[in-house]
Coordinates of C-alpha atoms in Angstrom, one line a residue:
Chain A
X169 CA 39.4 -23.4 -72.2
X170 CA 41.8 -25.6 -70.4
X171 CA 41.5 -23.5 -67.3
X172 CA 37.7 -23.8 -67.5
X173 CA 37.9 -27.6 -67.7
X174 CA 40.3 -27.7 -64.7
X175 CA 37.8 -25.5 -62.9
X176 CA 34.9 -27.8 -63.6
X177 CA 37.0 -30.8 -62.5
X178 CA 37.7 -29.0 -59.3
X179 CA 34.0 -28.3 -58.8
X180 CA 33.2 -32.0 -59.4
X181 CA 35.6 -33.0 -56.7
X182 CA 34.1 -30.5 -54.4
X183 CA 30.6 -31.8 -55.1
X184 CA 31.8 -35.4 -54.5
X185 CA 33.4 -34.4 -51.1
X186 CA 30.2 -32.6 -50.0
X187 CA 28.1 -35.5 -51.2
X188 CA 30.2 -37.9 -49.1
X189 CA 29.9 -35.6 -46.0
X190 CA 26.1 -35.6 -46.6
X191 CA 25.7 -39.3 -46.7
X192 CA 28.3 -40.2 -44.1
X193 CA 26.0 -40.0 -41.0
X194 CA 23.6 -42.5 -42.7
X195 CA 26.5 -44.6 -43.8
X196 CA 28.0 -44.8 -40.3
X197 CA 24.6 -45.7 -38.9
X198 CA 24.1 -48.4 -41.5
X199 CA 27.7 -49.7 -40.9
X200 CA 27.2 -50.1 -37.1
X201 CA 23.8 -51.6 -37.4
X202 CA 25.5 -54.8 -38.6
X203 CA 27.8 -55.1 -35.5
X204 CA 27.3 -56.5 -32.1
X205 CA 27.3 -53.9 -29.3
X206 CA 30.9 -54.9 -28.2
X207 CA 32.3 -54.1 -31.7
X208 CA 30.5 -50.8 -31.8
X209 CA 32.4 -49.7 -28.7
X210 CA 35.7 -51.2 -29.8
X211 CA 35.9 -49.4 -33.2
X212 CA 33.0 -47.4 -34.4
X213 CA 34.5 -46.7 -37.8
X214 CA 35.6 -50.2 -38.6
X215 CA 33.6 -52.3 -41.1
X216 CA 31.5 -55.1 -39.6
X217 CA 33.5 -58.4 -39.3
X218 CA 30.7 -60.5 -40.8
X219 CA 27.1 -60.4 -41.8
X220 CA 25.6 -60.0 -38.3
X221 CA 21.8 -59.6 -38.6
X222 CA 20.7 -60.2 -35.0
X223 CA 20.2 -56.4 -34.4
X224 CA 17.7 -56.3 -37.2
X225 CA 15.7 -59.3 -36.0
X226 CA 15.5 -57.8 -32.5
X227 CA 14.8 -54.3 -33.6
X228 CA 12.1 -55.6 -36.0
X229 CA 10.3 -57.2 -33.1
X230 CA 10.9 -54.3 -30.6
X231 CA 9.5 -51.8 -33.2
X232 CA 6.6 -54.2 -34.0
X233 CA 7.7 -53.1 -37.5
X234 CA 5.0 -54.7 -39.7
X235 CA 2.3 -53.2 -37.5
X236 CA 3.8 -49.7 -37.2
X237 CA 4.6 -49.6 -40.9
X238 CA 1.0 -50.5 -41.8
X239 CA -0.3 -47.9 -39.4
X240 CA 2.0 -45.2 -40.9
X241 CA 1.1 -46.4 -44.4
X242 CA -2.7 -46.5 -43.8
X243 CA -2.9 -43.2 -42.0
X244 CA -0.7 -41.4 -44.6
X245 CA -2.6 -42.8 -47.6
X246 CA -6.0 -42.2 -46.2
X247 CA -5.2 -38.7 -45.0
X248 CA -3.5 -37.8 -48.3
X249 CA -6.4 -39.1 -50.4
X250 CA -8.9 -37.3 -48.2
X251 CA -7.0 -34.0 -48.4
X252 CA -6.7 -34.3 -52.2
X253 CA -10.4 -34.9 -52.8
X254 CA -11.8 -32.4 -50.3
X255 CA -9.3 -29.6 -51.1
X256 CA -9.7 -29.8 -54.8
X257 CA -13.5 -29.7 -54.5
X258 CA -13.2 -26.7 -52.3
X259 CA -10.6 -24.9 -54.4
X260 CA -12.7 -25.5 -57.5
X261 CA -15.8 -23.8 -56.2
X262 CA -13.7 -21.0 -54.7
X263 CA -12.2 -20.3 -58.1
X264 CA -15.4 -20.7 -60.1
X265 CA -17.8 -18.7 -57.8
X266 CA -16.2 -15.3 -57.9
X267 CA -18.0 -13.9 -54.8
X268 CA -16.9 -12.0 -51.8
X269 CA -17.5 -15.1 -49.6
X270 CA -15.1 -17.0 -51.8
X271 CA -12.3 -14.5 -51.5
X272 CA -12.7 -14.2 -47.8
X273 CA -12.6 -17.9 -47.3
X274 CA -9.6 -18.2 -49.5
X275 CA -7.7 -15.6 -47.5
X276 CA -8.6 -17.4 -44.3
X277 CA -7.1 -20.6 -45.7
X278 CA -4.0 -18.8 -46.9
X279 CA -3.4 -17.1 -43.6
X280 CA -4.1 -20.2 -41.4
X281 CA -0.7 -21.5 -42.5
X282 CA 1.0 -18.9 -40.2
X283 CA -0.6 -20.3 -37.0
X284 CA 1.9 -22.5 -35.1
X285 CA 0.6 -25.9 -34.1
X286 CA 1.2 -25.0 -30.4
X287 CA -1.6 -22.4 -30.5
X288 CA -4.3 -24.9 -31.2
X289 CA -2.7 -28.0 -29.6
X290 CA -4.3 -28.0 -26.2
X291 CA -7.9 -27.0 -27.1
X292 CA -7.7 -29.4 -30.0
X293 CA -6.8 -32.3 -27.7
X294 CA -9.6 -31.3 -25.4
X295 CA -12.2 -31.2 -28.2
X296 CA -11.0 -34.4 -29.8
X297 CA -11.0 -36.4 -26.6
X298 CA -14.5 -35.1 -25.8
X299 CA -15.7 -36.3 -29.2
X300 CA -14.0 -39.7 -29.0
X301 CA -11.6 -38.9 -31.9
X302 CA -8.5 -40.2 -30.2
X303 CA -7.8 -42.9 -32.7
X304 CA -6.5 -43.5 -36.2
X305 CA -9.6 -42.3 -38.0
X306 CA -9.7 -39.2 -35.8
X307 CA -6.1 -38.6 -36.8
X308 CA -6.9 -38.7 -40.5
X309 CA -9.7 -36.2 -39.9
X310 CA -7.3 -33.9 -38.1
X311 CA -4.8 -34.2 -41.0
X312 CA -7.5 -33.0 -43.4
X313 CA -8.0 -30.0 -41.1
X314 CA -4.3 -29.1 -41.0
X315 CA -3.4 -30.1 -44.5
X316 CA -6.3 -28.5 -46.4
X317 CA -5.1 -24.9 -46.1
X318 CA -1.9 -25.3 -48.1
X319 CA -3.5 -27.8 -50.5
X320 CA -6.3 -25.4 -51.3
X321 CA -3.9 -22.7 -52.1
X322 CA -2.0 -25.0 -54.5
X323 CA -5.1 -26.2 -56.2
X324 CA -6.5 -22.7 -56.4
X325 CA -3.5 -21.4 -58.2
X326 CA -3.7 -24.3 -60.7
X327 CA -7.4 -24.2 -61.4
X328 CA -7.4 -20.5 -62.0
X329 CA -5.4 -21.2 -65.2
X330 CA -7.8 -23.9 -66.6
X331 CA -10.1 -22.5 -69.3
X332 CA -13.8 -22.6 -68.6
X333 CA -15.0 -23.9 -72.0
X334 CA -14.9 -27.6 -71.1
X335 CA -17.0 -27.1 -68.0
X336 CA -19.5 -24.9 -69.8
X337 CA -19.9 -27.5 -72.6
X338 CA -20.5 -30.1 -69.9
X339 CA -23.1 -27.9 -68.3
X340 CA -24.9 -27.3 -71.6
X341 CA -24.9 -31.1 -72.1
X342 CA -26.8 -31.3 -68.8
X343 CA -24.0 -32.5 -66.4
X344 CA -24.6 -31.9 -62.7
X345 CA -22.0 -30.2 -60.6
X346 CA -20.8 -33.5 -59.2
X347 CA -20.4 -35.0 -62.6
X348 CA -18.7 -32.0 -64.0
X349 CA -16.2 -32.0 -61.2
X350 CA -15.4 -35.7 -60.9
X351 CA -15.5 -36.5 -64.7
X352 CA -14.2 -33.3 -66.3
X353 CA -12.2 -31.2 -63.8
X354 CA -10.5 -33.8 -61.6
X355 CA -8.7 -35.5 -64.5
X356 CA -7.3 -32.2 -65.5
X357 CA -5.7 -31.7 -62.1
X358 CA -3.3 -34.7 -62.4
X359 CA 0.0 -32.7 -62.3
X360 CA -1.0 -30.5 -59.3
X361 CA -2.4 -33.6 -57.5
X362 CA 1.0 -35.2 -57.6
X363 CA 2.5 -32.1 -56.1
X364 CA -0.1 -31.9 -53.3
X365 CA 0.2 -35.6 -52.6
X366 CA 4.0 -35.5 -52.3
X367 CA 4.0 -32.6 -50.0
X368 CA 1.3 -34.1 -47.7
X369 CA 2.9 -37.6 -47.7
X370 CA 6.3 -36.2 -46.6
X371 CA 4.8 -34.2 -43.8
X372 CA 2.2 -36.8 -42.5
X373 CA 4.6 -39.8 -42.8
X374 CA 7.1 -38.0 -40.6
X375 CA 4.7 -36.3 -38.2
X376 CA 5.4 -37.0 -34.6
X377 CA 3.7 -34.5 -32.3
X378 CA 0.1 -34.9 -33.4
X379 CA 0.0 -38.7 -33.3
X380 CA 1.9 -38.5 -30.0
X381 CA -1.0 -36.5 -28.5
X382 CA -3.8 -38.4 -30.2
X383 CA -2.8 -42.1 -30.4
X384 CA -2.9 -43.8 -27.0
X385 CA -2.8 -47.5 -27.9
X386 CA 0.5 -49.2 -28.7
X387 CA -1.1 -51.2 -31.5
X388 CA -2.0 -47.9 -33.3
X389 CA 1.5 -46.3 -33.2
X390 CA 3.2 -45.1 -36.3
X391 CA 6.9 -45.4 -37.1
X392 CA 8.1 -42.1 -35.6
X393 CA 6.1 -42.8 -32.5
X394 CA 7.4 -46.3 -32.1
X395 CA 10.9 -45.1 -32.7
X396 CA 10.5 -42.5 -29.9
X397 CA 9.1 -45.1 -27.5
X398 CA 11.9 -47.5 -28.5
X399 CA 14.5 -45.0 -27.5
X400 CA 12.9 -44.5 -24.2
X401 CA 13.5 -48.2 -23.5
X402 CA 16.9 -48.8 -25.1
X403 CA 18.8 -45.5 -24.9
X404 CA 22.3 -47.0 -24.5
X405 CA 21.7 -50.1 -26.6
X406 CA 23.1 -48.7 -29.8
X407 CA 23.2 -52.0 -31.5
X408 CA 19.4 -52.3 -31.5
X409 CA 19.0 -48.5 -31.9
X410 CA 21.1 -48.3 -35.1
X411 CA 19.2 -51.2 -36.7
X412 CA 15.9 -49.7 -35.6
X413 CA 16.7 -46.3 -37.1
X414 CA 17.8 -47.9 -40.4
X415 CA 14.6 -49.9 -40.5
X416 CA 12.6 -46.7 -39.9
X417 CA 14.3 -44.9 -42.7
X418 CA 14.0 -47.7 -45.3
X419 CA 10.4 -47.0 -46.4
X420 CA 10.9 -43.3 -47.1
X421 CA 14.3 -43.9 -48.8
X422 CA 12.7 -46.5 -51.1
X423 CA 9.9 -44.0 -51.8
X424 CA 12.5 -41.4 -52.7
X425 CA 14.5 -43.7 -55.0
X426 CA 11.4 -44.8 -56.9
X427 CA 9.7 -41.4 -57.3
X428 CA 12.6 -39.0 -57.1
X429 CA 11.6 -37.1 -60.2
X430 CA 8.1 -36.4 -58.9
X431 CA 9.3 -35.7 -55.4
X432 CA 11.8 -33.1 -56.5
X433 CA 9.3 -31.5 -58.8
X434 CA 6.5 -31.6 -56.2
X435 CA 8.6 -30.0 -53.5
X436 CA 9.9 -27.3 -55.8
X437 CA 6.4 -26.4 -57.2
X438 CA 4.9 -26.5 -53.7
X439 CA 7.4 -24.1 -52.3
X440 CA 7.6 -21.7 -55.2
X441 CA 3.9 -21.3 -55.7
Chain B
X202 CA -21.6 -21.4 -64.6
X203 CA -25.0 -21.8 -63.2
X204 CA -24.9 -20.6 -59.6
X205 CA -26.1 -23.3 -57.2
X206 CA -25.7 -22.0 -53.7
X207 CA -26.4 -25.4 -52.2
X208 CA -23.8 -27.0 -54.5
X209 CA -21.2 -24.4 -53.5
X210 CA -21.6 -25.1 -49.8
X211 CA -21.8 -28.8 -50.3
X212 CA -18.4 -28.8 -52.1
X213 CA -16.9 -26.7 -49.4
X214 CA -18.5 -28.6 -46.5
X215 CA -16.0 -31.4 -45.9
X216 CA -13.0 -29.0 -45.7
X217 CA -14.9 -26.3 -43.7
X218 CA -16.0 -28.9 -41.1
X219 CA -12.5 -30.3 -40.7
X220 CA -10.7 -27.0 -40.9
X221 CA -13.0 -25.2 -38.4
X222 CA -13.0 -28.1 -35.9
X223 CA -9.3 -28.6 -36.1
X224 CA -7.9 -25.1 -36.5
X225 CA -10.5 -22.2 -36.2
X226 CA -12.5 -23.2 -33.1
X227 CA -9.4 -24.5 -31.1
X228 CA -7.6 -21.2 -32.0
X229 CA -10.5 -19.1 -30.7
X230 CA -10.9 -21.2 -27.6
X231 CA -7.1 -21.0 -27.2
X232 CA -7.2 -17.3 -26.9
X233 CA -9.7 -17.5 -24.1
X234 CA -7.9 -20.3 -22.3
X235 CA -4.7 -18.3 -22.2
X236 CA -6.6 -16.1 -19.7
X237 CA -7.6 -19.0 -17.4
X238 CA -6.0 -21.2 -14.7
X239 CA -6.7 -24.3 -16.8
X240 CA -4.6 -27.3 -15.6
X241 CA -5.6 -30.1 -17.9
X242 CA -8.2 -31.8 -20.1
X243 CA -11.4 -32.1 -18.1
X244 CA -10.4 -29.6 -15.4
X245 CA -12.3 -26.3 -14.6
X246 CA -11.2 -23.1 -16.1
X247 CA -11.4 -19.9 -14.1
X248 CA -10.8 -16.5 -15.7
X249 CA -7.6 -15.0 -14.3
X250 CA -7.1 -12.0 -16.6
X251 CA -3.5 -11.3 -17.5
X252 CA -2.0 -13.4 -14.7
X253 CA -0.6 -16.0 -17.0
X254 CA 1.1 -13.4 -19.2
X255 CA 2.5 -11.6 -16.2
X256 CA 3.8 -14.8 -14.8
X257 CA 5.5 -15.8 -18.0
X258 CA 7.2 -12.4 -18.5
X259 CA 8.3 -11.9 -14.9
X260 CA 8.6 -15.2 -13.1
X261 CA 9.5 -17.8 -15.7
X262 CA 13.3 -17.5 -16.4
X263 CA 13.1 -20.8 -18.3
X264 CA 10.8 -19.4 -20.8
X265 CA 13.0 -16.3 -21.3
X266 CA 16.0 -18.6 -21.7
X267 CA 14.2 -20.8 -24.2
X268 CA 13.2 -17.6 -26.1
X269 CA 16.7 -16.4 -26.3
X270 CA 18.1 -19.8 -27.2
X271 CA 15.4 -20.2 -30.0
X272 CA 16.0 -16.7 -31.3
X273 CA 19.8 -17.1 -31.5
X274 CA 19.4 -20.6 -33.0
X275 CA 16.9 -19.4 -35.6
X276 CA 19.2 -16.5 -36.7
X277 CA 22.2 -18.8 -37.1
X278 CA 20.2 -21.5 -38.8
X279 CA 18.4 -19.2 -41.2
X280 CA 21.7 -17.6 -42.4
X281 CA 23.6 -20.9 -42.6
X282 CA 20.8 -23.0 -44.2
X283 CA 20.3 -20.4 -46.9
X284 CA 24.0 -19.7 -47.6
X285 CA 24.7 -23.5 -47.9
X286 CA 21.6 -24.0 -49.9
X287 CA 22.4 -21.2 -52.3
X288 CA 26.0 -22.4 -52.6
X289 CA 24.8 -26.0 -53.4
X290 CA 22.4 -24.7 -56.0
X291 CA 25.2 -22.8 -57.8
X292 CA 27.4 -25.9 -57.6
X293 CA 24.9 -28.4 -59.1
X294 CA 23.8 -26.1 -61.9
X295 CA 27.4 -25.9 -63.3
X296 CA 28.2 -28.3 -66.0
X297 CA 29.8 -30.8 -63.7
X298 CA 29.7 -34.6 -63.8
X299 CA 27.2 -36.4 -61.6
X300 CA 25.3 -33.1 -60.9
X301 CA 22.0 -34.9 -60.7
X302 CA 23.4 -37.5 -58.3
X303 CA 24.8 -34.8 -56.0
X304 CA 21.4 -32.9 -56.1
X305 CA 19.6 -36.1 -55.1
X306 CA 22.0 -36.7 -52.2
X307 CA 21.9 -33.1 -50.9
X308 CA 18.1 -33.3 -50.8
X309 CA 17.7 -36.7 -49.2
X310 CA 18.0 -35.7 -45.5
X311 CA 14.8 -33.7 -45.9
X312 CA 12.7 -36.8 -46.3
X313 CA 13.7 -38.4 -43.1
X314 CA 11.6 -37.1 -40.2
X315 CA 13.0 -35.1 -37.3
X316 CA 12.6 -37.9 -34.8
X317 CA 14.7 -40.4 -36.8
X318 CA 17.2 -37.7 -37.7
X319 CA 17.6 -36.5 -34.2
X320 CA 18.4 -39.9 -32.8
X321 CA 20.7 -40.7 -35.7
X322 CA 22.7 -37.5 -35.0
X323 CA 22.6 -38.3 -31.3
X324 CA 24.5 -41.5 -32.2
X325 CA 27.0 -39.5 -34.4
X326 CA 27.7 -36.8 -31.8
X327 CA 27.8 -38.9 -28.7
X328 CA 29.4 -42.1 -30.0
X329 CA 31.2 -41.3 -33.3
X330 CA 32.5 -37.9 -32.4
X331 CA 33.7 -39.3 -29.1
X332 CA 35.6 -42.2 -30.8
X333 CA 37.1 -39.8 -33.3
X334 CA 38.1 -37.4 -30.6
X335 CA 40.0 -40.2 -28.8
X336 CA 41.6 -41.5 -32.0
X337 CA 42.7 -38.1 -33.3
X338 CA 43.5 -36.8 -29.8
X339 CA 41.0 -33.9 -30.3
X340 CA 39.3 -33.3 -26.9
X341 CA 36.9 -30.8 -28.6
X342 CA 35.1 -33.7 -30.2
X343 CA 34.4 -35.4 -26.9
X344 CA 31.4 -35.0 -24.7
X345 CA 29.1 -33.5 -27.3
X346 CA 25.5 -32.7 -26.3
X347 CA 26.6 -32.7 -22.6
X348 CA 26.6 -29.0 -22.4
X349 CA 24.8 -26.0 -23.8
X350 CA 27.4 -25.0 -26.5
X351 CA 27.7 -28.5 -28.1
X352 CA 24.0 -28.9 -27.8
X353 CA 23.5 -25.6 -29.7
X354 CA 26.0 -26.5 -32.4
X355 CA 24.7 -30.1 -32.6
X356 CA 21.2 -28.8 -33.3
X357 CA 22.6 -26.3 -35.8
X358 CA 24.5 -29.0 -37.7
X359 CA 21.4 -31.3 -37.8
X360 CA 19.2 -28.5 -39.2
X361 CA 21.7 -27.2 -41.7
X362 CA 22.3 -30.8 -42.9
X363 CA 18.5 -31.4 -43.2
X364 CA 17.2 -28.1 -44.6
X365 CA 19.9 -26.8 -47.0
X366 CA 19.0 -29.4 -49.6
X367 CA 15.5 -28.1 -49.6
X368 CA 16.6 -24.5 -50.0
X369 CA 18.9 -25.7 -52.8
X370 CA 15.9 -27.0 -54.8
X371 CA 14.1 -23.7 -54.4
X372 CA 17.2 -21.8 -55.6
X373 CA 17.8 -24.2 -58.5
X374 CA 14.3 -23.5 -59.8
X375 CA 15.0 -19.7 -59.7
X376 CA 18.5 -20.0 -61.3
X377 CA 16.9 -22.0 -64.2
X378 CA 14.5 -19.2 -64.7
X379 CA 17.3 -16.8 -65.5
X380 CA 17.5 -16.7 -69.3
X381 CA 20.8 -17.8 -70.7
X382 CA 20.7 -14.8 -73.0
X383 CA 21.1 -12.4 -70.1
X384 CA 24.2 -14.3 -68.8
X385 CA 25.7 -14.6 -72.3
X386 CA 25.2 -10.9 -72.9
X387 CA 27.0 -10.2 -69.6
X388 CA 29.8 -12.6 -70.6
X389 CA 30.2 -10.8 -74.0
X390 CA 30.4 -7.5 -72.2
X391 CA 33.3 -9.0 -70.2
X392 CA 31.7 -9.6 -66.9
X393 CA 33.7 -11.9 -64.7
X394 CA 32.2 -14.9 -62.7
X395 CA 32.0 -12.8 -59.6
X396 CA 30.5 -9.7 -61.1
X397 CA 27.9 -11.9 -62.9
X398 CA 26.9 -13.4 -59.6
X399 CA 26.8 -10.0 -57.8
X400 CA 25.1 -7.9 -60.5
X401 CA 22.9 -10.4 -62.3
X402 CA 22.3 -13.6 -60.5
X403 CA 21.8 -12.3 -57.0
X404 CA 19.3 -9.5 -57.8
X405 CA 17.2 -11.9 -59.9
X406 CA 17.3 -14.4 -57.1
X407 CA 15.5 -12.2 -54.6
X408 CA 12.0 -13.8 -55.2
X409 CA 13.5 -17.2 -54.3
X410 CA 15.2 -15.7 -51.2
X411 CA 11.8 -14.4 -50.1
X412 CA 10.5 -18.0 -50.1
X413 CA 13.7 -19.5 -48.7
X414 CA 13.9 -17.1 -45.8
X415 CA 10.2 -17.4 -45.0
X416 CA 10.3 -21.2 -44.9
X417 CA 13.6 -21.4 -42.9
X418 CA 12.5 -18.8 -40.4
X419 CA 9.2 -20.6 -39.6
X420 CA 10.9 -24.0 -39.5
X421 CA 13.7 -22.9 -37.2
X422 CA 11.4 -21.1 -34.8
X423 CA 9.0 -24.0 -34.6
X424 CA 11.6 -26.7 -34.4
X425 CA 10.4 -29.5 -32.1
X426 CA 11.1 -33.1 -33.2
X427 CA 14.8 -32.6 -33.7
X428 CA 15.0 -30.8 -30.3
X429 CA 13.2 -33.7 -28.6
X430 CA 15.2 -36.5 -30.2
X431 CA 18.7 -34.9 -30.1
X432 CA 18.9 -33.4 -26.6
X433 CA 15.3 -33.4 -25.2
X434 CA 16.2 -29.9 -24.1
X435 CA 19.0 -31.1 -21.8
X436 CA 21.3 -30.8 -20.0
X437 CA 19.2 -28.9 -17.4
X438 CA 16.9 -27.5 -20.0
X439 CA 19.7 -25.4 -21.4
X440 CA 18.9 -26.4 -25.0
X441 CA 15.2 -26.2 -24.6
X442 CA 13.5 -24.4 -27.5
X443 CA 10.2 -22.6 -27.4
X444 CA 8.0 -25.3 -28.8
X445 CA 9.4 -27.8 -26.3
X446 CA 9.1 -25.3 -23.5
X447 CA 5.4 -25.0 -24.3
X448 CA 4.9 -28.7 -24.5
X449 CA 6.6 -29.3 -21.2
X450 CA 4.7 -26.5 -19.5
X451 CA 1.5 -28.3 -20.5
X452 CA 2.3 -32.0 -20.2
X453 CA 5.1 -32.1 -17.6
X454 CA 3.9 -29.3 -15.3
X455 CA 0.2 -29.4 -16.1
X456 CA 0.0 -25.7 -16.5
X457 CA -2.3 -25.7 -19.5
X458 CA -3.4 -22.0 -19.2
X459 CA 0.2 -20.8 -18.9
X460 CA 1.3 -23.1 -21.9
X461 CA -1.6 -21.6 -23.9
X462 CA -0.5 -18.1 -23.1
X463 CA 3.0 -18.9 -24.1
X464 CA 1.7 -20.3 -27.4
X465 CA -0.1 -17.0 -28.0
X466 CA 3.2 -15.1 -27.5
X467 CA 4.9 -17.6 -29.8
X468 CA 2.3 -16.9 -32.5
X469 CA 2.8 -13.2 -32.2
X470 CA 6.6 -13.5 -32.5
X471 CA 6.7 -16.0 -35.3
X472 CA 4.0 -14.3 -37.4
X473 CA 5.5 -10.9 -36.7
X474 CA 9.0 -11.9 -37.8
X475 CA 7.7 -13.7 -40.8
X476 CA 5.6 -10.7 -42.0
X477 CA 8.4 -8.3 -41.4
X478 CA 10.7 -10.5 -43.5
X479 CA 8.1 -10.8 -46.3
X480 CA 7.6 -7.1 -46.4
X481 CA 11.4 -6.5 -46.4
X482 CA 12.4 -8.9 -49.1
X483 CA 9.3 -8.2 -51.3
X484 CA 10.5 -4.6 -51.6
X485 CA 13.8 -5.8 -53.0
X486 CA 12.4 -7.9 -55.8
X487 CA 13.1 -6.7 -59.3
X488 CA 11.2 -7.3 -62.5
X489 CA 13.0 -9.2 -65.1

């Protein structure tokens, strides 16, 4: 028993050491973001000598932080909501209409996840620029196109296990399809909706390549895009860069700290199903 | 349910429109474009048969190099990410203090996007490693990302750091599915920690390995953001991976047709390897 306790204490220490290794890059970044450039070069591991916030005010301006944050937020929320509504509608009819068409469509959605983005990238940019979709609304539309396949698979798996009785009762009471879906089915999908939302938010918030190809106005840029442009300008200015990177990470880390339980559950369910 | 065909198609319409315009039509067009001399949006496309494919396989050493680099990288990354992830999952499912805190920390890097992570690690490798190398008199820590080897290991470190927490979550879910009664029975029969791991935990973990391998293979082969932000393929394109090679062929060299043909080869390789892996690990799954 004593041996077992010692073993567990040893494992705790090991876990703590690994946890420190995992956070150290972020910590070193944070630490240096409060130093003037000269101090970064003198001793990169030393703590800042005082509360020096100038890097942040400069980086905040250079990143146009409020605007890029709002762009990221707006695009992510709009795209995630659109994906949730359209995919759950599609998944519901694919489950409830047991036809050959349904099973073929479902397999197409399931297989589409294997196609690398590079395969569709160039014709997509061509089509979208011909249609005048090279803007934030167009980007949301494209996220629905890319995000729906996985989301449909997740909703499909969940809806399969919902009993039919409620829907049949609603139909007998004279509910239309639209009413049945939005008033009866949708509220039952809460748990899976959280999973689908988390998975899509994580991907869309961090996406770089698609906005890089589609967004061509500085005022429309998202945080990853702006960070990339920022590095093009200030490669060796690590004082601004460290503060800029910390700023860029803050929203997603706050999101993680507030919804950790849902995020962990959503990611696990999304992967395992 | 009453079968309303119109209702059926109306409910599918939004997704079908977006999905076909964004994925299906471009994919079909893409197949055709890979046989043309397309040089950019708005330019003419003349059918050239297999010329692009011939060019890629015989006259483009950079593509072959990127292919080899990506393949080696993906092999190392898949093995390390899953080993570390599995180890972490075993660690945080023991009855140790702060297990939940550790779990939260190990998973955190996943949430930060590849661009921000890549630049963060560029700072760590180029500035912090260099300072450490000077202070500790270890020349091996200096000059990181300035050659192919340190670029390779740098990318590997970033990806293992980022993805192993994700694999950990998948493996934790599977470990928690193993009934305590099975492990207790083994303990009563005198099984040691190691033989429990080898004879009970590992075989029951195979379904999770199927998922873990599938996800890590496709992520490592398709890696782009981290590659762009960490080394941008440099120095001299020596750390350029396949996705970046395709991107540069299109947007730096304006060879859209060739880039499209490369993307088709990319699809065949990634889908092929993923399907072989699925078939292989599915066979090894056991019923509980």
